[in-house]
PDB file of C-alpha atoms in Angstrom:
ATOM      1  CA  UNK H   1     -88.916-138.508 139.446  1.00 34.00           C
ATOM      2  CA  UNK H   2     -88.950-137.363 135.811  1.00 35.00           C
ATOM      3  CA  UNK H   3     -87.425-139.612 133.266  1.00 39.00           C
ATOM      4  CA  UNK H   4     -84.674-137.697 131.390  1.00 39.00           C
ATOM      5  CA  UNK H   5     -85.217-138.172 127.816  1.00 43.00           C
ATOM      6  CA  UNK H   6     -82.588-137.282 125.259  1.00 50.00           C
ATOM      7  CA  UNK H   7     -84.664-137.258 121.998  1.00 52.00           C
ATOM      8  CA  UNK H   8     -88.038-136.669 121.383  1.00 56.00           C
ATOM      9  CA  UNK H   9     -88.804-140.324 120.429  1.00 57.00           C
ATOM     10  CA  UNK H  10     -87.765-141.588 123.789  1.00 70.00           C
ATOM     11  CA  UNK H  11     -90.658-142.430 125.538  1.00 81.00           C
ATOM     12  CA  UNK H  12     -91.011-143.099 129.057  1.00 83.00           C
ATOM     13  CA  UNK H  13     -91.327-147.076 129.176  1.00 87.00           C
ATOM     14  CA  UNK H  14     -89.304-147.583 132.615  1.00 88.00           C
ATOM     15  CA  UNK H  15     -92.272-148.900 134.410  1.00 90.00           C
ATOM     16  CA  UNK H  16     -93.031-151.270 131.329  1.00 91.00           C
ATOM     17  CA  UNK H  17     -89.698-152.587 131.338  1.00 90.00           C
ATOM     18  CA  UNK H  18     -89.894-153.659 134.961  1.00 90.00           C
ATOM     19  CA  UNK H  19     -92.692-155.510 134.500  1.00 91.00           C
ATOM     20  CA  UNK H  20     -91.207-157.148 131.531  1.00 90.00           C
ATOM     21  CA  UNK H  21     -88.442-158.077 133.898  1.00 89.00           C
ATOM     22  CA  UNK H  22     -90.441-159.608 136.296  1.00 90.00           C
ATOM     23  CA  UNK H  23     -93.218-161.658 134.189  1.00 90.00           C
ATOM     24  CA  UNK H  24     -92.349-164.951 133.138  1.00 90.00           C
ATOM     25  CA  UNK H  25     -92.364-166.290 129.502  1.00 88.00           C
ATOM     26  CA  UNK H  26     -95.682-166.198 128.210  1.00 89.00           C
ATOM     27  CA  UNK H  27     -98.269-164.157 126.289  1.00 89.00           C
ATOM     28  CA  UNK H  28     -98.267-161.387 128.852  1.00 91.00           C
ATOM     29  CA  UNK H  29     -94.394-161.348 128.464  1.00 90.00           C
ATOM     30  CA  UNK H  30     -94.929-161.217 124.712  1.00 91.00           C
ATOM     31  CA  UNK H  31     -97.525-158.357 124.803  1.00 92.00           C
ATOM     32  CA  UNK H  32     -95.237-155.989 126.754  1.00 92.00           C
ATOM     33  CA  UNK H  33     -92.308-156.956 124.312  1.00 91.00           C
ATOM     34  CA  UNK H  34     -94.552-156.083 121.720  1.00 92.00           C
ATOM     35  CA  UNK H  35     -95.677-152.734 123.329  1.00 92.00           C
ATOM     36  CA  UNK H  36     -91.946-151.831 123.803  1.00 92.00           C
ATOM     37  CA  UNK H  37     -90.995-152.582 120.682  1.00 92.00           C
ATOM     38  CA  UNK H  38     -93.783-150.325 119.214  1.00 91.00           C
ATOM     39  CA  UNK H  39     -93.149-147.511 121.589  1.00 91.00           C
ATOM     40  CA  UNK H  40     -89.353-147.520 120.547  1.00 92.00           C
ATOM     41  CA  UNK H  41     -89.702-148.094 117.092  1.00 91.00           C
ATOM     42  CA  UNK H  42     -89.166-144.484 115.735  1.00 91.00           C
ATOM     43  CA  UNK H  43     -85.867-144.365 117.890  1.00 90.00           C
ATOM     44  CA  UNK H  44     -84.625-147.417 115.836  1.00 91.00           C
ATOM     45  CA  UNK H  45     -85.981-145.491 112.379  1.00 91.00           C
ATOM     46  CA  UNK H  46     -84.024-142.430 113.432  1.00 91.00           C
ATOM     47  CA  UNK H  47     -80.859-144.451 113.805  1.00 91.00           C
ATOM     48  CA  UNK H  48     -81.307-145.980 110.831  1.00 90.00           C
ATOM     49  CA  UNK H  49     -81.572-142.706 108.797  1.00 89.00           C
ATOM     50  CA  UNK H  50     -77.766-142.144 110.014  1.00 87.00           C
ATOM     51  CA  UNK H  51     -76.959-144.737 107.683  1.00 83.00           C
ATOM     52  CA  UNK H  52     -78.810-143.539 104.398  1.00 79.00           C
ATOM     53  CA  UNK H  53     -77.066-142.632 101.328  1.00 71.00           C
ATOM     54  CA  UNK H  54     -74.576-145.434 101.592  1.00 70.00           C
ATOM     55  CA  UNK H  55     -75.924-147.834  98.939  1.00 66.00           C
ATOM     56  CA  UNK H  56     -78.717-149.620 100.931  1.00 72.00           C
ATOM     57  CA  UNK H  57     -82.415-149.004 100.851  1.00 77.00           C
ATOM     58  CA  UNK H  58     -84.129-147.108 103.691  1.00 81.00           C
ATOM     59  CA  UNK H  59     -86.645-149.929 103.771  1.00 85.00           C
ATOM     60  CA  UNK H  60     -83.917-152.203 104.350  1.00 83.00           C
ATOM     61  CA  UNK H  61     -82.362-150.339 106.825  1.00 87.00           C
ATOM     62  CA  UNK H  62     -85.165-150.190 108.895  1.00 89.00           C
ATOM     63  CA  UNK H  63     -85.558-153.662 109.112  1.00 90.00           C
ATOM     64  CA  UNK H  64     -82.127-154.477 110.068  1.00 89.00           C
ATOM     65  CA  UNK H  65     -82.549-151.430 113.023  1.00 91.00           C
ATOM     66  CA  UNK H  66     -85.869-152.981 114.157  1.00 92.00           C
ATOM     67  CA  UNK H  67     -84.103-156.032 114.242  1.00 91.00           C
ATOM     68  CA  UNK H  68     -81.310-154.504 116.638  1.00 91.00           C
ATOM     69  CA  UNK H  69     -84.443-152.960 118.735  1.00 93.00           C
ATOM     70  CA  UNK H  70     -85.737-156.344 119.211  1.00 92.00           C
ATOM     71  CA  UNK H  71     -82.775-157.866 120.380  1.00 91.00           C
ATOM     72  CA  UNK H  72     -82.070-154.615 122.665  1.00 91.00           C
ATOM     73  CA  UNK H  73     -85.842-155.062 124.217  1.00 92.00           C
ATOM     74  CA  UNK H  74     -84.988-159.160 125.076  1.00 90.00           C
ATOM     75  CA  UNK H  75     -81.734-158.355 126.625  1.00 89.00           C
ATOM     76  CA  UNK H  76     -82.303-155.501 128.704  1.00 90.00           C
ATOM     77  CA  UNK H  77     -82.316-155.215 132.376  1.00 88.00           C
ATOM     78  CA  UNK H  78     -83.998-152.043 133.835  1.00 87.00           C
ATOM     79  CA  UNK H  79     -80.958-152.165 136.387  1.00 86.00           C
ATOM     80  CA  UNK H  80     -78.379-151.506 133.477  1.00 78.00           C
ATOM     81  CA  UNK H  81     -79.673-147.903 133.316  1.00 84.00           C
ATOM     82  CA  UNK H  82     -81.618-146.261 131.097  1.00 87.00           C
ATOM     83  CA  UNK H  83     -82.658-148.147 127.750  1.00 89.00           C
ATOM     84  CA  UNK H  84     -81.936-145.565 125.184  1.00 88.00           C
ATOM     85  CA  UNK H  85     -78.248-145.934 126.239  1.00 88.00           C
ATOM     86  CA  UNK H  86     -78.573-149.766 125.856  1.00 88.00           C
ATOM     87  CA  UNK H  87     -80.515-149.720 122.947  1.00 90.00           C
ATOM     88  CA  UNK H  88     -78.520-146.851 120.563  1.00 91.00           C
ATOM     89  CA  UNK H  89     -75.404-148.953 120.494  1.00 91.00           C
ATOM     90  CA  UNK H  90     -76.980-152.326 119.933  1.00 91.00           C
ATOM     91  CA  UNK H  91     -79.232-151.190 117.140  1.00 92.00           C
ATOM     92  CA  UNK H  92     -76.289-149.300 115.732  1.00 91.00           C
ATOM     93  CA  UNK H  93     -73.747-152.331 115.692  1.00 88.00           C
ATOM     94  CA  UNK H  94     -76.623-154.353 113.963  1.00 88.00           C
ATOM     95  CA  UNK H  95     -76.586-151.739 111.260  1.00 88.00           C
ATOM     96  CA  UNK H  96     -72.807-152.051 111.331  1.00 84.00           C
ATOM     97  CA  UNK H  97     -72.825-155.503 110.933  1.00 82.00           C
ATOM     98  CA  UNK H  98     -75.062-155.582 108.018  1.00 79.00           C
ATOM     99  CA  UNK H  99     -72.463-153.514 106.344  1.00 74.00           C
ATOM    100  CA  UNK H 100     -69.622-155.737 107.066  1.00 67.00           C
ATOM    101  CA  UNK H 101     -71.482-159.046 105.820  1.00 61.00           C
ATOM    102  CA  UNK H 102     -73.111-157.397 102.611  1.00 58.00           C
ATOM    103  CA  UNK H 103     -70.394-155.157 101.674  1.00 56.00           C
ATOM    104  CA  UNK H 104     -66.793-154.494 100.654  1.00 47.00           C
ATOM    105  CA  UNK H 105     -65.176-158.014  99.295  1.00 49.00           C
ATOM    106  CA  UNK H 106     -62.866-157.133  96.637  1.00 48.00           C
ATOM    107  CA  UNK H 107     -60.538-154.157  95.683  1.00 50.00           C
ATOM    108  CA  UNK H 108     -61.883-152.418  92.616  1.00 55.00           C
ATOM    109  CA  UNK H 109     -59.450-149.444  90.895  1.00 67.00           C
ATOM    110  CA  UNK H 110     -59.255-146.309  93.155  1.00 69.00           C
ATOM    111  CA  UNK H 111     -60.644-144.434  90.400  1.00 78.00           C
ATOM    112  CA  UNK H 112     -63.931-146.190  90.364  1.00 74.00           C
ATOM    113  CA  UNK H 113     -63.903-145.701  93.914  1.00 70.00           C
ATOM    114  CA  UNK H 114     -63.521-141.758  94.069  1.00 80.00           C
ATOM    115  CA  UNK H 115     -66.129-141.516  91.102  1.00 83.00           C
ATOM    116  CA  UNK H 116     -68.488-143.481  93.311  1.00 78.00           C
ATOM    117  CA  UNK H 117     -67.672-140.801  96.252  1.00 79.00           C
ATOM    118  CA  UNK H 118     -68.182-137.961  93.943  1.00 86.00           C
ATOM    119  CA  UNK H 119     -71.506-139.318  92.459  1.00 85.00           C
ATOM    120  CA  UNK H 120     -72.616-140.253  96.289  1.00 79.00           C
ATOM    121  CA  UNK H 121     -71.608-136.770  97.673  1.00 82.00           C
ATOM    122  CA  UNK H 122     -73.178-134.927  94.602  1.00 85.00           C
ATOM    123  CA  UNK H 123     -76.501-136.765  94.493  1.00 83.00           C
ATOM    124  CA  UNK H 124     -76.819-136.169  98.605  1.00 80.00           C
ATOM    125  CA  UNK H 125     -76.361-132.608  97.968  1.00 82.00           C
ATOM    126  CA  UNK H 126     -79.000-132.126  95.529  1.00 82.00           C
ATOM    127  CA  UNK H 127     -81.647-134.190  97.535  1.00 78.00           C
ATOM    128  CA  UNK H 128     -80.722-132.024 100.683  1.00 77.00           C
ATOM    129  CA  UNK H 129     -81.362-128.698  98.580  1.00 76.00           C
ATOM    130  CA  UNK H 130     -84.802-126.983  99.678  1.00 75.00           C
ATOM    131  CA  UNK H 131     -87.346-128.131  97.069  1.00 69.00           C
ATOM    132  CA  UNK H 132     -85.816-130.815  95.752  1.00 64.00           C
ATOM    133  CA  UNK H 133     -87.516-133.978  95.780  1.00 57.00           C
ATOM    134  CA  UNK H 134     -87.243-135.912  92.890  1.00 69.00           C
ATOM    135  CA  UNK H 135     -83.937-137.885  92.321  1.00 75.00           C
ATOM    136  CA  UNK H 136     -81.566-136.218  90.555  1.00 80.00           C
ATOM    137  CA  UNK H 137     -80.928-137.037  86.888  1.00 84.00           C
ATOM    138  CA  UNK H 138     -77.599-137.998  85.329  1.00 87.00           C
ATOM    139  CA  UNK H 139     -76.896-134.878  83.776  1.00 89.00           C
ATOM    140  CA  UNK H 140     -77.684-133.069  87.001  1.00 88.00           C
ATOM    141  CA  UNK H 141     -75.136-135.183  88.873  1.00 88.00           C
ATOM    142  CA  UNK H 142     -72.546-134.505  86.541  1.00 89.00           C
ATOM    143  CA  UNK H 143     -72.935-130.634  86.779  1.00 89.00           C
ATOM    144  CA  UNK H 144     -72.881-130.637  90.606  1.00 86.00           C
ATOM    145  CA  UNK H 145     -69.606-133.416  90.531  1.00 87.00           C
ATOM    146  CA  UNK H 146     -67.837-131.791  87.712  1.00 90.00           C
ATOM    147  CA  UNK H 147     -67.698-135.209  85.808  1.00 90.00           C
ATOM    148  CA  UNK H 148     -68.898-136.488  82.697  1.00 91.00           C
ATOM    149  CA  UNK H 149     -71.806-138.218  81.851  1.00 89.00           C
ATOM    150  CA  UNK H 150     -69.747-141.523  81.395  1.00 88.00           C
ATOM    151  CA  UNK H 151     -68.345-140.894  85.029  1.00 88.00           C
ATOM    152  CA  UNK H 152     -71.491-140.537  86.481  1.00 87.00           C
ATOM    153  CA  UNK H 153     -72.525-143.654  84.738  1.00 86.00           C
ATOM    154  CA  UNK H 154     -69.478-145.649  86.204  1.00 83.00           C
ATOM    155  CA  UNK H 155     -69.662-143.897  89.513  1.00 80.00           C
ATOM    156  CA  UNK H 156     -73.500-144.818  89.634  1.00 80.00           C
ATOM    157  CA  UNK H 157     -72.738-148.584  88.824  1.00 75.00           C
ATOM    158  CA  UNK H 158     -69.946-148.742  91.288  1.00 70.00           C
ATOM    159  CA  UNK H 159     -72.489-146.867  94.138  1.00 66.00           C
ATOM    160  CA  UNK H 160     -75.531-149.736  93.400  1.00 61.00           C
ATOM    161  CA  UNK H 161     -72.674-152.583  93.329  1.00 56.00           C
ATOM    162  CA  UNK H 162     -70.216-151.317  96.041  1.00 53.00           C
ATOM    163  CA  UNK H 163     -69.451-155.048  97.781  1.00 48.00           C
ATOM    164  CA  UNK H 164     -66.449-154.538  95.465  1.00 47.00           C
ATOM    165  CA  UNK H 165     -64.459-152.179  97.480  1.00 47.00           C
ATOM    166  CA  UNK H 166     -61.846-152.892 100.015  1.00 49.00           C
ATOM    167  CA  UNK H 167     -61.967-153.755 103.679  1.00 48.00           C
ATOM    168  CA  UNK H 168     -59.775-150.328 103.775  1.00 52.00           C
ATOM    169  CA  UNK H 169     -62.244-148.379 101.768  1.00 51.00           C
ATOM    170  CA  UNK H 170     -64.664-145.411 103.439  1.00 54.00           C
ATOM    171  CA  UNK H 171     -68.365-146.500 103.847  1.00 52.00           C
ATOM    172  CA  UNK H 172     -68.913-142.819 103.895  1.00 51.00           C
ATOM    173  CA  UNK H 173     -67.477-139.553 103.460  1.00 47.00           C
ATOM    174  CA  UNK H 174     -69.798-137.749 105.882  1.00 47.00           C
ATOM    175  CA  UNK H 175     -68.620-136.877 109.670  1.00 50.00           C
ATOM    176  CA  UNK H 176     -70.534-140.055 110.973  1.00 51.00           C
ATOM    177  CA  UNK H 177     -68.711-142.366 108.624  1.00 51.00           C
ATOM    178  CA  UNK H 178     -66.850-145.265 109.270  1.00 52.00           C
ATOM    179  CA  UNK H 179     -64.834-147.811 107.451  1.00 52.00           C
ATOM    180  CA  UNK H 180     -65.331-151.259 107.335  1.00 49.00           C
ATOM    181  CA  UNK H 181     -61.933-152.342 109.280  1.00 52.00           C
ATOM    182  CA  UNK H 182     -63.522-149.848 112.162  1.00 54.00           C
ATOM    183  CA  UNK H 183     -66.355-152.315 112.313  1.00 51.00           C
ATOM    184  CA  UNK H 184     -64.234-155.691 112.430  1.00 52.00           C
ATOM    185  CA  UNK H 185     -62.114-154.259 114.895  1.00 45.00           C
ATOM    186  CA  UNK H 186     -65.033-153.868 117.346  1.00 48.00           C
ATOM    187  CA  UNK H 187     -65.226-156.257 120.341  1.00 46.00           C
ATOM    188  CA  UNK H 188     -69.068-157.143 121.301  1.00 49.00           C
ATOM    189  CA  UNK H 189     -70.342-159.525 123.825  1.00 45.00           C
ATOM    190  CA  UNK H 190     -73.113-160.403 121.361  1.00 46.00           C
ATOM    191  CA  UNK H 191     -70.895-160.821 118.354  1.00 41.00           C
ATOM    192  CA  UNK H 192     -71.760-164.656 118.165  1.00 43.00           C
ATOM    193  CA  UNK H 193     -75.330-163.854 117.486  1.00 44.00           C
ATOM    194  CA  UNK H 194     -74.800-162.131 114.092  1.00 44.00           C
ATOM    195  CA  UNK H 195     -76.897-164.973 112.819  1.00 48.00           C
ATOM    196  CA  UNK H 196     -79.867-163.680 114.514  1.00 53.00           C
ATOM    197  CA  UNK H 197     -81.426-161.764 111.394  1.00 54.00           C
ATOM    198  CA  UNK H 198     -81.221-164.725 109.162  1.00 56.00           C
ATOM    199  CA  UNK H 199     -82.966-166.767 111.958  1.00 57.00           C
ATOM    200  CA  UNK H 200     -85.864-164.282 111.890  1.00 62.00           C
ATOM    201  CA  UNK H 201     -85.994-164.221 108.365  1.00 68.00           C
ATOM    202  CA  UNK H 202     -86.636-167.864 108.593  1.00 70.00           C
ATOM    203  CA  UNK H 203     -89.270-167.010 111.161  1.00 74.00           C
ATOM    204  CA  UNK H 204     -91.059-164.662 108.759  1.00 78.00           C
ATOM    205  CA  UNK H 205     -91.616-167.602 105.850  1.00 79.00           C
ATOM    206  CA  UNK H 206     -93.731-169.256 108.655  1.00 82.00           C
ATOM    207  CA  UNK H 207     -96.441-166.637 109.019  1.00 85.00           C
ATOM    208  CA  UNK H 208     -99.239-166.184 106.779  1.00 88.00           C
ATOM    209  CA  UNK H 209     -99.346-163.578 104.562  1.00 86.00           C
ATOM    210  CA  UNK H 210    -101.691-161.742 106.627  1.00 88.00           C
ATOM    211  CA  UNK H 211     -99.241-161.736 109.212  1.00 89.00           C
ATOM    212  CA  UNK H 212     -96.592-160.713 107.177  1.00 85.00           C
ATOM    213  CA  UNK H 213     -98.765-157.795 106.053  1.00 89.00           C
ATOM    214  CA  UNK H 214     -99.578-156.797 109.562  1.00 90.00           C
ATOM    215  CA  UNK H 215     -95.918-156.688 110.603  1.00 84.00           C
ATOM    216  CA  UNK H 216     -94.637-155.038 107.934  1.00 82.00           C
ATOM    217  CA  UNK H 217     -97.689-152.165 108.203  1.00 86.00           C
ATOM    218  CA  UNK H 218     -96.995-151.512 111.410  1.00 84.00           C
ATOM    219  CA  UNK H 219     -93.391-151.533 112.053  1.00 79.00           C
ATOM    220  CA  UNK H 220     -92.014-150.509 108.262  1.00 76.00           C
ATOM    221  CA  UNK H 221     -95.160-148.141 107.656  1.00 77.00           C
ATOM    222  CA  UNK H 222     -95.856-146.925 111.088  1.00 80.00           C
ATOM    223  CA  UNK H 223     -99.350-147.563 110.791  1.00 83.00           C
ATOM    224  CA  UNK H 224    -101.286-147.576 114.151  1.00 88.00           C
ATOM    225  CA  UNK H 225    -103.022-150.841 115.226  1.00 88.00           C
ATOM    226  CA  UNK H 226    -106.207-149.086 114.527  1.00 87.00           C
ATOM    227  CA  UNK H 227    -105.628-148.485 111.099  1.00 88.00           C
ATOM    228  CA  UNK H 228    -104.205-151.519 110.240  1.00 90.00           C
ATOM    229  CA  UNK H 229    -107.397-153.166 111.587  1.00 89.00           C
ATOM    230  CA  UNK H 230    -109.593-150.865 109.256  1.00 89.00           C
ATOM    231  CA  UNK H 231    -107.237-151.872 106.401  1.00 87.00           C
ATOM    232  CA  UNK H 232    -107.439-155.540 106.943  1.00 88.00           C
ATOM    233  CA  UNK H 233    -111.171-155.567 108.274  1.00 90.00           C
ATOM    234  CA  UNK H 234    -110.195-156.639 111.680  1.00 91.00           C
ATOM    235  CA  UNK H 235    -110.493-155.240 115.106  1.00 90.00           C
ATOM    236  CA  UNK H 236    -107.315-153.261 116.711  1.00 88.00           C
ATOM    237  CA  UNK H 237    -107.570-155.855 119.358  1.00 89.00           C
ATOM    238  CA  UNK H 238    -107.457-158.723 117.149  1.00 90.00           C
ATOM    239  CA  UNK H 239    -104.596-156.949 115.460  1.00 89.00           C
ATOM    240  CA  UNK H 240    -102.818-156.294 118.516  1.00 88.00           C
ATOM    241  CA  UNK H 241    -103.071-160.163 119.002  1.00 89.00           C
ATOM    242  CA  UNK H 242    -101.704-161.110 115.761  1.00 90.00           C
ATOM    243  CA  UNK H 243     -98.783-159.149 116.096  1.00 88.00           C
ATOM    244  CA  UNK H 244     -98.095-160.555 119.639  1.00 88.00           C
ATOM    245  CA  UNK H 245     -98.063-163.982 118.226  1.00 88.00           C
ATOM    246  CA  UNK H 246     -96.342-163.075 115.389  1.00 86.00           C
ATOM    247  CA  UNK H 247     -93.738-161.420 116.854  1.00 83.00           C
ATOM    248  CA  UNK H 248     -93.281-164.574 119.382  1.00 82.00           C
ATOM    249  CA  UNK H 249     -93.062-166.907 116.427  1.00 83.00           C
ATOM    250  CA  UNK H 250     -90.192-164.788 114.754  1.00 80.00           C
ATOM    251  CA  UNK H 251     -88.305-164.813 118.266  1.00 77.00           C
ATOM    252  CA  UNK H 252     -89.073-168.666 118.591  1.00 77.00           C
ATOM    253  CA  UNK H 253     -87.559-169.238 115.398  1.00 70.00           C
ATOM    254  CA  UNK H 254     -84.643-166.986 115.939  1.00 65.00           C
ATOM    255  CA  UNK H 255     -83.602-168.375 119.696  1.00 66.00           C
ATOM    256  CA  UNK H 256     -84.729-171.971 118.678  1.00 59.00           C
ATOM    257  CA  UNK H 257     -87.258-174.230 120.769  1.00 51.00           C
ATOM    258  CA  UNK H 258     -88.727-172.376 123.533  1.00 43.00           C
ATOM    259  CA  UNK H 259     -90.293-174.127 126.334  1.00 39.00           C
ATOM    260  CA  UNK H 260     -93.173-171.771 126.738  1.00 42.00           C
ATOM    261  CA  UNK H 261     -93.956-172.177 122.758  1.00 43.00           C
ATOM    262  CA  UNK H 262     -98.024-173.011 122.619  1.00 43.00           C
ATOM    263  CA  UNK H 263     -99.037-175.690 120.243  1.00 41.00           C
ATOM    264  CA  UNK H 264    -100.551-174.410 117.185  1.00 40.00           C
TER     265      UNK H 264
END
């Protein structure tokens, strides 16, 4: 029976998930997990792009989305239905928690909020124009938003430090936008695991520079294992083993001591 796919970046991985569910913790389990994360990473990046132009860099958003994907792969059970239906809310929730944890702490004047929104909207419109690849300048944004140069500068400053907006402020004015209060009102079974991302950062610190570079190239530069191997001067198989081992180490640091953790 053909597997329904709602997006081009939704790979057919049901059998792999079934194998993962039947595999005990260990090297094979870690390898299957890494394979699934790699297969679904384009979907995570697509979801991260929905949150662009909200004051966070795309690289940071992709990292947060990737952590949400790691959680989804680790918690998913095939009997729950299609993985995409389970993963999308998990990844989206991780991104929304990122905004909740890092933004909107203190109220600033409404005028400054309005300037920020106007600057952001004009900048987005300019960037979306065909053939407009470069970052728009202050004068260009001023003309597009109907603001003075000083007002654009004030709006850009607020855009870059928008932690000062209130809980009632909108994160975006686009159709798929939300306010911080919307995210705080959500009820989620995994809410108490919000600190997992910080734990993963701690795990990254224990990897070698080469291992961190390989993870970055694979998950945030979308390079294939073969290309990474060529760049690092090692075989594709060695790259695969390093990715699997690194992901396992990060997961061990995030989840606490593991009974299957191998001695170094």
